[in-house]
XYZ file of C-alpha atoms in Angstrom:
310
model
C -37.058 -7.542 24.050
C -36.793 -6.489 20.424
C -33.252 -6.158 19.114
C -32.020 -3.861 16.378
C -31.855 -6.621 13.796
C -35.342 -7.936 14.542
C -36.476 -4.319 14.108
C -34.583 -4.130 10.809
C -36.045 -7.394 9.552
C -39.560 -6.174 10.260
C -38.869 -3.066 8.207
C -37.400 -5.191 5.400
C -40.641 -7.163 5.352
C -42.792 -4.026 5.422
C -41.111 -2.338 2.448
C -39.815 -5.393 0.559
C -36.416 -3.756 0.303
C -32.739 -4.188 1.133
C -31.941 -0.612 0.103
C -30.209 1.654 2.613
C -30.446 5.289 1.537
C -27.289 7.231 2.369
C -27.708 10.792 3.605
C -24.379 12.409 2.710
C -24.708 16.182 2.270
C -21.401 16.726 0.468
C -20.374 20.373 0.264
C -20.124 20.023 -3.527
C -23.713 18.802 -3.756
C -24.965 21.593 -1.518
C -23.076 24.155 -3.612
C -24.619 22.777 -6.788
C -28.089 23.188 -5.324
C -27.277 26.710 -4.196
C -26.137 27.702 -7.682
C -29.695 27.102 -8.792
C -31.090 29.160 -5.935
C -29.780 31.652 -3.436
C -26.249 33.067 -3.688
C -24.215 34.874 -1.092
C -22.243 37.925 -2.210
C -18.738 37.959 -0.756
C -16.324 40.899 -0.852
C -12.897 39.965 -2.203
C -9.582 41.365 -0.871
C -9.364 43.777 -3.828
C -12.753 45.251 -3.002
C -14.638 43.492 -5.781
C -17.636 41.327 -5.087
C -18.082 37.795 -6.318
C -21.230 35.782 -5.829
C -20.735 32.159 -4.897
C -22.639 29.669 -2.753
C -21.541 29.030 0.818
C -23.228 25.877 2.168
C -24.616 25.973 5.697
C -26.018 23.475 8.181
C -29.487 24.566 7.101
C -28.658 23.637 3.508
C -27.470 20.209 4.675
C -30.687 19.768 6.629
C -32.877 20.789 3.678
C -30.932 18.463 1.371
C -31.502 15.483 3.661
C -35.124 16.265 4.493
C -35.893 16.301 0.777
C -34.242 12.891 0.336
C -36.059 11.406 3.322
C -39.452 12.505 2.023
C -38.679 11.328 -1.510
C -37.262 7.902 -0.658
C -38.706 6.733 2.676
C -41.194 4.284 1.183
C -38.359 2.420 -0.578
C -35.786 2.474 2.239
C -35.118 -0.423 4.570
C -32.900 2.021 6.495
C -31.337 5.468 6.314
C -27.627 6.066 6.892
C -26.589 9.657 7.649
C -22.834 10.241 7.555
C -21.886 12.136 10.718
C -18.855 13.874 9.192
C -20.902 15.876 6.707
C -22.883 17.355 9.593
C -20.022 17.765 12.062
C -18.191 19.991 9.572
C -20.799 22.670 10.362
C -20.065 22.572 14.090
C -22.853 22.822 16.651
C -25.412 23.777 14.008
C -24.513 20.686 12.020
C -25.014 18.493 15.072
C -28.458 20.028 15.547
C -29.237 19.414 11.874
C -28.231 15.756 12.212
C -30.591 15.318 15.143
C -33.374 16.961 13.124
C -32.754 14.580 10.216
C -33.102 11.587 12.534
C -36.304 13.078 13.951
C -37.599 13.574 10.402
C -37.086 9.871 9.660
C -39.163 9.124 12.762
C -41.923 11.440 11.528
C -41.890 9.895 8.059
C -41.985 6.443 9.649
C -45.095 7.427 11.579
C -46.703 8.680 8.382
C -45.969 5.394 6.610
C -46.963 3.266 9.596
C -43.628 1.421 9.540
C -40.588 2.359 11.616
C -37.430 2.945 9.576
C -34.051 2.324 11.266
C -31.373 5.021 11.251
C -27.750 3.850 11.074
C -25.297 6.561 12.082
C -22.204 6.245 9.901
C -19.574 7.540 12.329
C -16.959 4.746 12.540
C -16.228 5.497 16.183
C -13.480 3.634 18.019
C -12.357 4.276 21.588
C -12.368 2.750 25.068
C -13.836 3.084 28.541
C -15.573 6.359 29.399
C -14.936 7.798 25.926
C -16.750 4.891 24.280
C -19.544 5.269 26.820
C -19.886 8.937 25.864
C -19.975 8.079 22.155
C -22.672 5.476 22.807
C -24.766 7.893 24.836
C -24.469 10.652 22.230
C -25.475 8.244 19.454
C -28.387 6.471 21.066
C -29.692 8.959 23.621
C -28.783 12.441 22.379
C -29.243 11.841 18.647
C -31.728 8.986 18.809
C -30.055 6.789 16.176
C -30.797 3.065 16.217
C -27.402 1.770 15.100
C -23.836 2.962 14.493
C -20.761 1.919 12.525
C -17.724 1.178 14.719
C -14.069 0.263 14.354
C -13.400 -3.004 16.233
C -9.626 -2.680 16.318
C -9.418 -1.653 19.976
C -11.061 -4.930 20.971
C -14.381 -5.988 22.422
C -14.201 -3.637 25.386
C -14.382 -0.752 22.901
C -17.790 -1.883 21.628
C -19.256 -3.165 24.912
C -20.673 0.266 25.882
C -22.697 0.247 22.653
C -23.826 -3.355 23.138
C -25.102 -2.328 26.554
C -28.004 -0.699 24.716
C -29.774 -4.006 24.119
C -32.316 -2.678 21.620
C -29.688 -0.854 19.542
C -27.169 -2.197 17.023
C -23.638 -1.843 15.681
C -21.971 -2.575 12.354
C -18.269 -3.344 12.817
C -15.778 -2.428 10.094
C -14.605 -5.723 8.626
C -13.614 -5.587 4.942
C -14.143 -2.067 3.704
C -14.493 -0.858 0.115
C -11.758 1.794 0.012
C -8.605 1.212 -2.102
C -6.261 1.050 0.893
C -8.352 -1.386 2.923
C -5.974 -4.266 2.310
C -3.032 -2.452 3.905
C -4.264 -3.646 7.286
C -7.354 -5.784 6.758
C -5.569 -8.335 4.540
C -2.697 -8.932 6.975
C -2.390 -12.576 7.998
C -3.077 -13.322 11.652
C -3.570 -16.453 13.725
C -7.285 -17.105 13.927
C -8.982 -19.515 16.268
C -9.495 -23.173 15.304
C -12.430 -24.156 13.128
C -13.667 -27.686 12.615
C -13.492 -27.332 8.834
C -10.088 -25.630 8.831
C -7.705 -27.329 6.381
C -4.656 -26.555 8.514
C -3.818 -25.422 12.011
C -0.556 -24.671 13.788
C -0.601 -25.186 17.541
C -4.377 -25.026 17.446
C -4.412 -21.808 15.411
C -4.665 -21.150 11.692
C -3.513 -18.272 9.490
C -6.340 -16.117 8.140
C -6.656 -12.539 6.877
C -7.405 -10.088 9.662
C -10.829 -9.298 8.190
C -11.835 -12.965 8.451
C -10.722 -13.008 12.081
C -12.841 -9.895 12.724
C -15.841 -11.638 11.150
C -15.366 -14.724 13.310
C -15.035 -12.618 16.447
C -18.182 -10.680 15.572
C -20.102 -13.916 15.036
C -19.015 -15.153 18.469
C -19.754 -11.808 20.162
C -23.275 -11.571 18.707
C -25.052 -13.108 21.684
C -27.578 -10.268 21.782
C -28.416 -10.176 18.055
C -27.075 -6.634 17.797
C -23.844 -6.948 15.782
C -23.416 -6.723 12.015
C -20.441 -6.175 9.716
C -19.406 -3.560 7.165
C -18.239 -5.552 4.139
C -17.612 -3.779 0.843
C -19.588 -4.883 -2.199
C -16.590 -4.154 -4.420
C -14.738 -7.389 -3.535
C -17.096 -10.351 -3.976
C -14.468 -12.968 -3.102
C -13.884 -11.333 0.271
C -17.623 -10.872 0.706
C -18.190 -14.597 0.207
C -15.393 -15.428 2.618
C -16.864 -13.195 5.301
C -20.278 -14.767 4.748
C -18.741 -18.196 5.323
C -17.129 -16.954 8.547
C -20.257 -15.182 9.791
C -23.235 -17.006 8.280
C -25.864 -15.386 10.467
C -24.841 -11.739 10.571
C -26.257 -8.791 8.687
C -23.850 -6.984 6.351
C -23.794 -3.307 5.477
C -22.275 -3.571 2.004
C -21.261 -0.214 0.472
C -19.696 0.127 -2.949
C -22.580 -0.314 -5.400
C -22.898 2.531 -7.870
C -20.269 5.264 -7.572
C -17.560 2.865 -6.316
C -18.153 0.378 -9.113
C -19.436 -2.687 -7.269
C -21.607 -5.088 -9.276
C -24.985 -5.610 -7.633
C -25.700 -9.155 -8.802
C -22.203 -10.412 -7.967
C -22.348 -8.816 -4.523
C -25.765 -10.257 -3.693
C -24.727 -13.711 -4.838
C -21.662 -13.576 -2.589
C -23.190 -11.959 0.464
C -26.843 -12.873 0.922
C -27.770 -15.355 3.598
C -29.565 -18.494 2.528
C -32.878 -16.920 3.537
C -32.334 -14.078 1.046
C -31.670 -11.561 3.797
C -28.606 -10.418 5.673
C -27.463 -7.554 3.420
C -28.196 -3.853 3.329
C -27.032 -2.064 0.182
C -26.235 1.609 0.888
C -26.718 3.943 -2.061
C -25.931 7.632 -1.618
C -24.868 9.602 -4.689
C -26.759 7.344 -7.079
C -29.945 8.590 -5.441
C -29.118 12.062 -4.118
C -27.668 13.241 -7.439
C -30.475 11.790 -9.535
C -32.903 14.182 -11.185
C -35.703 12.275 -9.467
C -34.471 10.707 -6.195
C -37.746 8.888 -5.599
C -37.582 7.205 -8.992
C -33.899 6.345 -8.519
C -34.606 4.790 -5.112
C -37.514 2.792 -6.517
C -35.370 1.502 -9.380
C -32.527 0.470 -7.054
C -35.009 -1.221 -4.713
C -36.688 -3.100 -7.550
C -33.385 -4.210 -9.088
C -32.137 -5.528 -5.746
C -35.329 -7.475 -5.135
C -35.429 -8.879 -8.681
C -31.860 -10.172 -8.420
C -32.492 -11.574 -4.962
C -35.595 -13.415 -6.186
C -33.678 -14.877 -9.121
C -30.869 -16.073 -6.843
C -33.314 -17.688 -4.424
C -35.137 -19.423 -7.294
C -31.853 -20.998 -8.383
C -30.875 -22.354 -4.977
């Protein structure tokens, strides 16, 4: 049976890319597009009328469909952010499903299936987790989802039950407050190369413990980690703890992460194992197709240079 990550690796081979195109229809971006097109006249309390754009689910759908068509040939994966669709209610949910279907259609046109990673960061237990898994994989048709692992393995088991699907667990995220919890010292399990243990345990940051757990849980080749590209030291430490896992590494571009430093810290020895999500750097470009091609080419050039120097 094919797993999500074998599916992903085939796509990486087909398009020679580690680029993950983010589909984030921010209200501000939709409003900007509307200012150059249709406007909705709204009556003010004083009786005057002021024209200003009011984004809708249809605008979010159009925004994403344009990006999919422009960038599909360069994308190893697409990553729609659920929140930017959910804000539109039921119509937004329908739009999200249509975006995922559009990726399928574009994949068929290209003759290479492109994975869709739903960026939802779900985290719950029992029947609630089962419902989240069903909505992600059956209702929406996504191939993978981001999850919070902090409720324990039973919170991700319903997702792992879909053997051909995948999950990326939040490990070391790129936001400024990530260290408030993820850097806390905990007692990790013993490792043969551990310099020190206390009663068979050793102190490690929580994010390292999460990485080690994910590595041990990955018996079905369907678990990866979200590791921010903005902190290369942490990225390298997670790679040491989870040498075989794929990383979803946000933070390049708008968040200030350095591409070469991140790739050097996070790539596996085979030159794979990292997806680099880029959202605003592509969606806000005058020519999204050109921006995606340039990001793809830069990633591959740096990867090739790093592999040549091994």
